PDB file of C-alpha atoms in Angstrom:
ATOM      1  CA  UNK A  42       0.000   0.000   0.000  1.00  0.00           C
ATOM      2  CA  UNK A  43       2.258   2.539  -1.389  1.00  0.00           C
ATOM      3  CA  UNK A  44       1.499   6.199  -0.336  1.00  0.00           C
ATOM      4  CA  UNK A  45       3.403   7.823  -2.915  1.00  0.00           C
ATOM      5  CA  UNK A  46       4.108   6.045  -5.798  1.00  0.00           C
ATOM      6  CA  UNK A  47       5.414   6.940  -9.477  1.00  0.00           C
ATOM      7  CA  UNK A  48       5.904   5.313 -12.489  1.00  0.00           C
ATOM      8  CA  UNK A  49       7.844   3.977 -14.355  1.00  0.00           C
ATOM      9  CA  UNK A  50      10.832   3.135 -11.735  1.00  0.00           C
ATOM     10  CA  UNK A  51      13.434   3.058 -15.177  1.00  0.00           C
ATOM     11  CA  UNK A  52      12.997   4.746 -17.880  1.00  0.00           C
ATOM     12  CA  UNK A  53      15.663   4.704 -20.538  1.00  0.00           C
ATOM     13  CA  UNK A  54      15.215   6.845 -24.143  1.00  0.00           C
ATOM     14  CA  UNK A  55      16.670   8.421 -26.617  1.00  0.00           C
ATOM     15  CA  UNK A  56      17.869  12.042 -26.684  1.00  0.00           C
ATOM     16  CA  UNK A  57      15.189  14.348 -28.497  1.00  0.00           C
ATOM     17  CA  UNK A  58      11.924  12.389 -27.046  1.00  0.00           C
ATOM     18  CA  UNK A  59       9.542  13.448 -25.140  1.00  0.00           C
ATOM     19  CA  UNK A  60       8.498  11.402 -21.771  1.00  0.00           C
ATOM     20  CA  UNK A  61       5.972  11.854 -18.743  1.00  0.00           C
ATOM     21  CA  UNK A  62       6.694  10.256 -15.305  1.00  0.00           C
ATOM     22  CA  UNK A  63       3.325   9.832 -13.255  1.00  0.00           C
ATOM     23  CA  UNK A  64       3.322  10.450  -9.601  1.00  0.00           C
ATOM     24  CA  UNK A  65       0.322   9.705  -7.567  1.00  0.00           C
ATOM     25  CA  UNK A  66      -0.509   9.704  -3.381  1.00  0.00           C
ATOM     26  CA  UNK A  67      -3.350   8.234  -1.209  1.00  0.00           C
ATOM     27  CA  UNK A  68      -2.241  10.367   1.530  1.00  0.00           C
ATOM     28  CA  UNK A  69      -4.925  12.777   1.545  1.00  0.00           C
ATOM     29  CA  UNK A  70      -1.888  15.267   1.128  1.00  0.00           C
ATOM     30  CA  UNK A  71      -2.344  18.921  -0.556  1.00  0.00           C
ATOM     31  CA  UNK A  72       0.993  19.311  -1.574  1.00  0.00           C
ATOM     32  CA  UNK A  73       2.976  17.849  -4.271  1.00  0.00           C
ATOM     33  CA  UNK A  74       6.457  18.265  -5.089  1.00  0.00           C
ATOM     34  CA  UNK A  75       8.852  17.008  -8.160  1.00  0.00           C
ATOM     35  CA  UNK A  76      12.874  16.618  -6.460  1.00  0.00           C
ATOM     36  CA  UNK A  77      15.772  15.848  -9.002  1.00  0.00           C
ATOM     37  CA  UNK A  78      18.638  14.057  -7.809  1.00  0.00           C
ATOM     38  CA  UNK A  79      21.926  14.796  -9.668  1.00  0.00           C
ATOM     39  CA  UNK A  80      25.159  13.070 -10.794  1.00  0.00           C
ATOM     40  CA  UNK A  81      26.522  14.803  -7.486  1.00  0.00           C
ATOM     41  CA  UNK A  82      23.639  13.407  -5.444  1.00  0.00           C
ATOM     42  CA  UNK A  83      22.064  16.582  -4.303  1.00  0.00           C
ATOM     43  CA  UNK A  84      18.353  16.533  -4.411  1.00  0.00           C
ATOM     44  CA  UNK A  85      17.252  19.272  -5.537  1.00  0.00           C
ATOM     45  CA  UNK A  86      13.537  20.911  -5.774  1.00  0.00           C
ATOM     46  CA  UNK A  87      12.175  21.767  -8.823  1.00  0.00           C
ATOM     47  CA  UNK A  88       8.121  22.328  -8.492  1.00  0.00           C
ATOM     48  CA  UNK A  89       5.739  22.042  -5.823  1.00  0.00           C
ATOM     49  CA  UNK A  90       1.812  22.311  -6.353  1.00  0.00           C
ATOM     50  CA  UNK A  91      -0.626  23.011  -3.398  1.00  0.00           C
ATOM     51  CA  UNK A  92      -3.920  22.059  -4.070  1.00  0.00           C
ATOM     52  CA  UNK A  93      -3.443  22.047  -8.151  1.00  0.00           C
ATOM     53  CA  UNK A  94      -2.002  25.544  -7.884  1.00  0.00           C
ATOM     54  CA  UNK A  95       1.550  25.866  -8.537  1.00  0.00           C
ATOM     55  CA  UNK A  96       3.172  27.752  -5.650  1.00  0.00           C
ATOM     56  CA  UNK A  97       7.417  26.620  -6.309  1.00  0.00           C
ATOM     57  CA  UNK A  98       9.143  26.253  -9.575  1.00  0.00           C
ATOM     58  CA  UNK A  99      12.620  26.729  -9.560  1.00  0.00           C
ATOM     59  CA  UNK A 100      14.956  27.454 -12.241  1.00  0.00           C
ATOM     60  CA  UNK A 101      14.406  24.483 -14.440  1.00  0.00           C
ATOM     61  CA  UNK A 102      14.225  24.548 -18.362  1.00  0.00           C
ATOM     62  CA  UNK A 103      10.831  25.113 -20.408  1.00  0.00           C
ATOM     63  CA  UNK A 104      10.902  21.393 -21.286  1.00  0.00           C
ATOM     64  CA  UNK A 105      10.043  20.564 -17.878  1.00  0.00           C
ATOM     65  CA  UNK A 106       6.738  20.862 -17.155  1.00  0.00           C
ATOM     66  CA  UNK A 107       4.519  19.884 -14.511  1.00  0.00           C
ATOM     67  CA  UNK A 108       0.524  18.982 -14.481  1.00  0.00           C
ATOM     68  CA  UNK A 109      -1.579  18.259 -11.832  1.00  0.00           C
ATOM     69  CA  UNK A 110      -4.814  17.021 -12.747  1.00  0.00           C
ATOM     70  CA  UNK A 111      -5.671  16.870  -9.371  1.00  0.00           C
ATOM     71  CA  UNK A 112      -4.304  17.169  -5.807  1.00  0.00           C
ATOM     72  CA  UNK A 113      -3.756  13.447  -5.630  1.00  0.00           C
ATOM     73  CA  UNK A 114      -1.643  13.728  -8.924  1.00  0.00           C
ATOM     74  CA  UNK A 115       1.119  15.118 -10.066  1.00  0.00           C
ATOM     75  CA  UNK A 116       2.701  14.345 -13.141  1.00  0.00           C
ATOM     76  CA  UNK A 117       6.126  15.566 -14.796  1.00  0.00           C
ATOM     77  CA  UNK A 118       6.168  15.644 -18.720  1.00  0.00           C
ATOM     78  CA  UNK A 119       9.637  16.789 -20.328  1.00  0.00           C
ATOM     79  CA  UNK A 120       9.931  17.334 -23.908  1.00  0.00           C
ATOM     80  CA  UNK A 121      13.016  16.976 -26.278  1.00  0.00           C
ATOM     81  CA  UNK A 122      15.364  15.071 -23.945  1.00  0.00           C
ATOM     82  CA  UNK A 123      18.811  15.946 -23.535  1.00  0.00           C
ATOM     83  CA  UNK A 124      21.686  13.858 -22.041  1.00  0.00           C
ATOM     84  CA  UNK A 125      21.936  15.811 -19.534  1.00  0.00           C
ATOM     85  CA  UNK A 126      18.356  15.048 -18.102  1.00  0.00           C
ATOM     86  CA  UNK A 127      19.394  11.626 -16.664  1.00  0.00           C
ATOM     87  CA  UNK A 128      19.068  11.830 -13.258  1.00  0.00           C
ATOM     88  CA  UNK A 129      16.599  10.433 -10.547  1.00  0.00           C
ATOM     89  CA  UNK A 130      13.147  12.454  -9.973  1.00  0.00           C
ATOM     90  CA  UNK A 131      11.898  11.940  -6.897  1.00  0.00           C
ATOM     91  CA  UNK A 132       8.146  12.791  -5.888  1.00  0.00           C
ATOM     92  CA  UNK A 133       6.883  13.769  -2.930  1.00  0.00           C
ATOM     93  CA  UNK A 134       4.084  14.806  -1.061  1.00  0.00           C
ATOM     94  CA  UNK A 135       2.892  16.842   2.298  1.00  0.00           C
ATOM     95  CA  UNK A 136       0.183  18.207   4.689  1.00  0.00           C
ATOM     96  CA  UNK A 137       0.085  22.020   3.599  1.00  0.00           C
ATOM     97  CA  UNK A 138       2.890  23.925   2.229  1.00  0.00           C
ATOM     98  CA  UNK A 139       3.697  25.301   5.694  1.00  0.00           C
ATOM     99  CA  UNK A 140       3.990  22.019   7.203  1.00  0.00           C
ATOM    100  CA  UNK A 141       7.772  22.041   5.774  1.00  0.00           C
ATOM    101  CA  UNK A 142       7.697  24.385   8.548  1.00  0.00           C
ATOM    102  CA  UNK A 143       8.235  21.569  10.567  1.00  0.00           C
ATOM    103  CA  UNK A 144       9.521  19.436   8.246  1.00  0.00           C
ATOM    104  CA  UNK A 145       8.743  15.839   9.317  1.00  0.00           C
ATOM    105  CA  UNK A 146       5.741  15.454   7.121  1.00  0.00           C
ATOM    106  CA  UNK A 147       7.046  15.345   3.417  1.00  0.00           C
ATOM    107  CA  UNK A 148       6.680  11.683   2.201  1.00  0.00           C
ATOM    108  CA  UNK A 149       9.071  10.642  -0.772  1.00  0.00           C
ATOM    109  CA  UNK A 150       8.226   8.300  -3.902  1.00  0.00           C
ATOM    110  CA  UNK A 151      10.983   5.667  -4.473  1.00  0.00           C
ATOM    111  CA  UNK A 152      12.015   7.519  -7.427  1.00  0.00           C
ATOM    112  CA  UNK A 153      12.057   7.229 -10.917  1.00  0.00           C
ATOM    113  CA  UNK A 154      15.636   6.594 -13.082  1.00  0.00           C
ATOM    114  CA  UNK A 155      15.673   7.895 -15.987  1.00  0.00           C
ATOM    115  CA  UNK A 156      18.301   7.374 -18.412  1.00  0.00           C
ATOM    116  CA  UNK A 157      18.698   9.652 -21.730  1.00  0.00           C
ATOM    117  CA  UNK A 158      20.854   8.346 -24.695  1.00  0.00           C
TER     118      UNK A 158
ATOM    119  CA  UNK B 962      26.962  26.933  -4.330  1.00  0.00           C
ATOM    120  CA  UNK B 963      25.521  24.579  -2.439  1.00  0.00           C
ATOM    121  CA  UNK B 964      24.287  26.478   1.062  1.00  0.00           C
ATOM    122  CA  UNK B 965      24.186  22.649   2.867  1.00  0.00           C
ATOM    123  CA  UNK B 966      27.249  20.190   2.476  1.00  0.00           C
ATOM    124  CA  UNK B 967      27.919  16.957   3.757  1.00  0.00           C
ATOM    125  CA  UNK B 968      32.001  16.340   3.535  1.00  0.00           C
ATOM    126  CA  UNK B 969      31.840  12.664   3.967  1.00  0.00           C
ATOM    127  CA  UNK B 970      30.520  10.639   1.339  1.00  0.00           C
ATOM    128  CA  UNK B 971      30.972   7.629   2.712  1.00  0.00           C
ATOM    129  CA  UNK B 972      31.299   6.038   6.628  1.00  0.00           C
ATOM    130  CA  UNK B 973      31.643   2.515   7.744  1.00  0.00           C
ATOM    131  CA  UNK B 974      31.507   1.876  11.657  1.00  0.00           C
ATOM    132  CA  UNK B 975      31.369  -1.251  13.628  1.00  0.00           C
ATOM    133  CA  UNK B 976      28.280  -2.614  15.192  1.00  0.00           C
ATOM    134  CA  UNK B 977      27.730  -1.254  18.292  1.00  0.00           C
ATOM    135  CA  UNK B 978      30.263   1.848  18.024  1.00  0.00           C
ATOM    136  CA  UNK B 979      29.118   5.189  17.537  1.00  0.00           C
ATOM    137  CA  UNK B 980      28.314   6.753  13.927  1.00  0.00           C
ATOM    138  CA  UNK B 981      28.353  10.713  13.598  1.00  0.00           C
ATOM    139  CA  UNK B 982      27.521  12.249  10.409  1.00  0.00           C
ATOM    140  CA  UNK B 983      28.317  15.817   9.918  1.00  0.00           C
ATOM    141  CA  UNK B 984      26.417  18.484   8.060  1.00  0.00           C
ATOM    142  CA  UNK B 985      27.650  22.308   7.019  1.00  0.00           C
ATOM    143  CA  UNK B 986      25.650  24.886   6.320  1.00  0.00           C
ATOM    144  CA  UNK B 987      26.178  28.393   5.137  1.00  0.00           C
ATOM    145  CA  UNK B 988      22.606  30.265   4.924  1.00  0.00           C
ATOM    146  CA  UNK B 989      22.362  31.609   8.493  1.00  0.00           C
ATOM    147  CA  UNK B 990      18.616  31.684   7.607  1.00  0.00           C
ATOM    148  CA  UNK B 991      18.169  28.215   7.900  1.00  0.00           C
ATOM    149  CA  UNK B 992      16.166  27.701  11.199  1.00  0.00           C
ATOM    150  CA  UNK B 993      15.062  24.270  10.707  1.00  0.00           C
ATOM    151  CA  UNK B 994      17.178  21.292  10.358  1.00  0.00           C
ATOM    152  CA  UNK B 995      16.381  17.439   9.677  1.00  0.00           C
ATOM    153  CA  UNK B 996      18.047  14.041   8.668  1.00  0.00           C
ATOM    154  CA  UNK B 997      16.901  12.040   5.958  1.00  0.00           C
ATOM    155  CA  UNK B 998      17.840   8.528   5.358  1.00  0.00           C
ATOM    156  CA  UNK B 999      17.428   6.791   2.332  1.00  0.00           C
ATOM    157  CA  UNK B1000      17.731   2.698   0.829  1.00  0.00           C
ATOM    158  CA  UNK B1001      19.022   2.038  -2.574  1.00  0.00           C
ATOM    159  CA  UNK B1002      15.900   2.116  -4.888  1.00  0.00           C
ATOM    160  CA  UNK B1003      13.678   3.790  -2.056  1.00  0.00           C
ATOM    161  CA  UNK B1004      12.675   7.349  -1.380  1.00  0.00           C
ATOM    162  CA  UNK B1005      13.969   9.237   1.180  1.00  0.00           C
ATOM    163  CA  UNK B1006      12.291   8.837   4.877  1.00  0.00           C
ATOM    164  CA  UNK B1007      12.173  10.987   7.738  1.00  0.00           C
ATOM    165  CA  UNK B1008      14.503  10.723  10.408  1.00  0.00           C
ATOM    166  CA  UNK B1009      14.888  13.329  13.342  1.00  0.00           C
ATOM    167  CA  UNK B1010      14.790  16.779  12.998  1.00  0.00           C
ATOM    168  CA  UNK B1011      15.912  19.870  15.214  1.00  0.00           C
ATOM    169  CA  UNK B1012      14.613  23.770  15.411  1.00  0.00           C
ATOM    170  CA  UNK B1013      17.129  26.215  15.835  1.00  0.00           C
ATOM    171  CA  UNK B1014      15.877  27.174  18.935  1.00  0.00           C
ATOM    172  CA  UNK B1015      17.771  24.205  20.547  1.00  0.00           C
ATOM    173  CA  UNK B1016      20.561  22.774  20.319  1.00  0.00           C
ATOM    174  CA  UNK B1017      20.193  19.346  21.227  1.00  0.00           C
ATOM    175  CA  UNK B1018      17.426  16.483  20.011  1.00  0.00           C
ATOM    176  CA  UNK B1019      17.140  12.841  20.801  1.00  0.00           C
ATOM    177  CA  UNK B1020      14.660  10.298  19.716  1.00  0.00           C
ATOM    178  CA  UNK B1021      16.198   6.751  20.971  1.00  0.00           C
ATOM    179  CA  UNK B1022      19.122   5.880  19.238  1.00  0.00           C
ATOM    180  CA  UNK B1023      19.284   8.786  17.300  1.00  0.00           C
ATOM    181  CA  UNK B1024      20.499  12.477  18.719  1.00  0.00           C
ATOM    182  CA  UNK B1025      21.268  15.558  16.526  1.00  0.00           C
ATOM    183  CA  UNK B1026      23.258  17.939  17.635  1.00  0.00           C
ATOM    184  CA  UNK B1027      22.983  22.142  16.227  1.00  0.00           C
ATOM    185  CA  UNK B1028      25.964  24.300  16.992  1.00  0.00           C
ATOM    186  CA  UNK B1029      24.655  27.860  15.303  1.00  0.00           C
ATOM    187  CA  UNK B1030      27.957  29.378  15.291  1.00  0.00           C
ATOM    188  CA  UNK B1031      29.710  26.770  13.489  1.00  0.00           C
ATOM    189  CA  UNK B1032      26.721  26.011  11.583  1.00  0.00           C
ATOM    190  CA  UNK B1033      27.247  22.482  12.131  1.00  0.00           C
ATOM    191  CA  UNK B1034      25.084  19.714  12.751  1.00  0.00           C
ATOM    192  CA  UNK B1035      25.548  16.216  13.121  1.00  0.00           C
ATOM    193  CA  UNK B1036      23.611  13.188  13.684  1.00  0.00           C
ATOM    194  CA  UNK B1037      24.794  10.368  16.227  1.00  0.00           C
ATOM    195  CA  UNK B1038      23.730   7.211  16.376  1.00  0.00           C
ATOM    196  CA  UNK B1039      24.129   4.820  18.695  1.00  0.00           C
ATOM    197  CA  UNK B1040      24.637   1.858  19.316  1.00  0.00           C
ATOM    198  CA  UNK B1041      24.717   1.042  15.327  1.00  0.00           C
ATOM    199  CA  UNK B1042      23.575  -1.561  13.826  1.00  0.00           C
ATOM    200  CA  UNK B1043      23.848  -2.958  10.079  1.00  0.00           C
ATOM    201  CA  UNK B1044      19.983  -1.969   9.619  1.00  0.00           C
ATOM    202  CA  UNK B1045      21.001   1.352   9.731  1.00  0.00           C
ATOM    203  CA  UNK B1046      23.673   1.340   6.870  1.00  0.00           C
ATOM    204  CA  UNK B1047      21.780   3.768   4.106  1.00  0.00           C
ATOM    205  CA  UNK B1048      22.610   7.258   2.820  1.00  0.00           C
ATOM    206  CA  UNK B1049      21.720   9.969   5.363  1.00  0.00           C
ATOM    207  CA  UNK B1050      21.134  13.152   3.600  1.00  0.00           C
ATOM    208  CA  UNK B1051      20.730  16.599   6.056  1.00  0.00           C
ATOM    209  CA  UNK B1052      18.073  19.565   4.894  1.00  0.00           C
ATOM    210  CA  UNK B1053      17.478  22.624   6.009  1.00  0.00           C
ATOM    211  CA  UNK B1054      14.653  25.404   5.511  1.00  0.00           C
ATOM    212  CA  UNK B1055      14.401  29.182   6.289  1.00  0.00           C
ATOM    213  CA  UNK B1056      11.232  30.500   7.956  1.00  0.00           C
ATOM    214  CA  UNK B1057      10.155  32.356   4.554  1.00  0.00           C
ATOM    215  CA  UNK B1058      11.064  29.063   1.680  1.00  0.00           C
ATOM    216  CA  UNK B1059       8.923  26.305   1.227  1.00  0.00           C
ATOM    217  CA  UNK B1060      10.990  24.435   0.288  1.00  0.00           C
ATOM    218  CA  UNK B1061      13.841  22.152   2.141  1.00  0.00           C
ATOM    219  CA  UNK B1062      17.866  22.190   0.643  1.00  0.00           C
ATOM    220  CA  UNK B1063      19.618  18.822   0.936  1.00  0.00           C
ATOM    221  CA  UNK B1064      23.303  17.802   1.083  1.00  0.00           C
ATOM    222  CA  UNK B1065      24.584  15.474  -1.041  1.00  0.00           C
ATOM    223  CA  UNK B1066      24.140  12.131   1.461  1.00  0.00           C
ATOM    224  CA  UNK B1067      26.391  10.015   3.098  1.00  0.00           C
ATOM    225  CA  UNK B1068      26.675   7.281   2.657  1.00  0.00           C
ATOM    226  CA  UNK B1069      27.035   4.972   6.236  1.00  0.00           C
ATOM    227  CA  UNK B1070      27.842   1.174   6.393  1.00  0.00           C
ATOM    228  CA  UNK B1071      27.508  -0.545   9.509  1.00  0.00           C
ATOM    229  CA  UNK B1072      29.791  -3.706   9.766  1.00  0.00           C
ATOM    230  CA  UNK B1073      28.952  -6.899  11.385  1.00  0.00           C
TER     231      UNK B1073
END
């Protein structure tokens, strides 16, 4: 019973093409997030969503973009793939955007590894 | 320029003994700290966390330890055990982001 799961868990394709990665919780949560996980390891945020409504969205290329179709969903699409997207995306979700304020309450996916060549 | 840096990549400690992973950080903004650790193929989970308002927080085995002026924290665990070896990433958050920054991990190995 997975609370916050995404799919696919590999994903390996060619530069130029254009791929979603599908992120989904049952926690009841109202907040969303997309992390990206670098060749250095550092995860770092890219968007967050509260209640469909984008409230983060760091400094990420136009290719990336993020849909939620609901507060329960939030899926990543990125368009013409470059080597340099390969990485691991983790989602996440939380109670509330201010409940980072404490911190203890954002629940990761177990990541998604995708692979450009 | 990352603003929260974790030295060590890597750890291994014997069962039983003490592990301390360290954590840097250069925003003095940040007034909320926490330790992730993560499994290979697994998200990150919640540890233990600590508000800048102490200095000092323990939940069993697991104490963190915030020293403002050296903006330094580190995470103690003890006694180890081989359950624990995983990649322990620290975050931190300032009162006005909404968002946390990570470190890069480390990664610890308990040996048997």
């Amino acid at each position: 019973d997975t609370a916050v799961s995404q799919t696919p868990k590999y994903l390996v394709t060619q530069m130029g093409n254009d791929k979603s990665i599908k992120c989904e919780q049952n926690l009841g949560h109202d907040t969303m997030y997309w992390y990206k996980q670098d060749s250095k390891k550092f995860l770092k945020i890219m968007f967050s969503y509260n209640n469909k409504e984008l409230i983060i969205n760091e400094t990420v290329p136009n290719r990336f973009s993020p849909k939620s179709p609901d507060k329960a969903h939030l899926n990543l699409h990125i368009n013409s793939l470059e080597l340099g997207d390969s990485a691991v995306y983790f989602c996440a979700s939380s109670q509330g955007a201010e409940s980072l304020y404490s911190g203890n309450t954002i629940y990761f996916g177990e990541g998604s590894w995708l692979t450009v060549v | 320029d990352q603003q929260v840096k974790q030295n060590s990549p890597s750890l291994s400690v014997q069962e039983g003994r003490i592990s301390i992973l360290n954590c840097d950080y250069t925003n003095s903004m940040f007034d909320y700290f926490l330790w992730y650790k993560k499994y290979p193929a697994e998200g990150p989970t919640f540890l233990i966390s600590i508000s800048s308002i102490k200095d000092k927080n323990e939940d069993g085995r697991f104490t963190v330890f915030l020293n403002k002026s050296a903006k330094h924290l580190s995470l103690h665990i003890v006694p180890s055990q081989p359950g624990d070896s995983a990649v322990y990433f620290c975050a931190a958050r300032t009162g006005s982001a909404r968002q946390l920054t990570f470190g890069s991990g480390t990664q610890l190995t308990v040996l048997p």
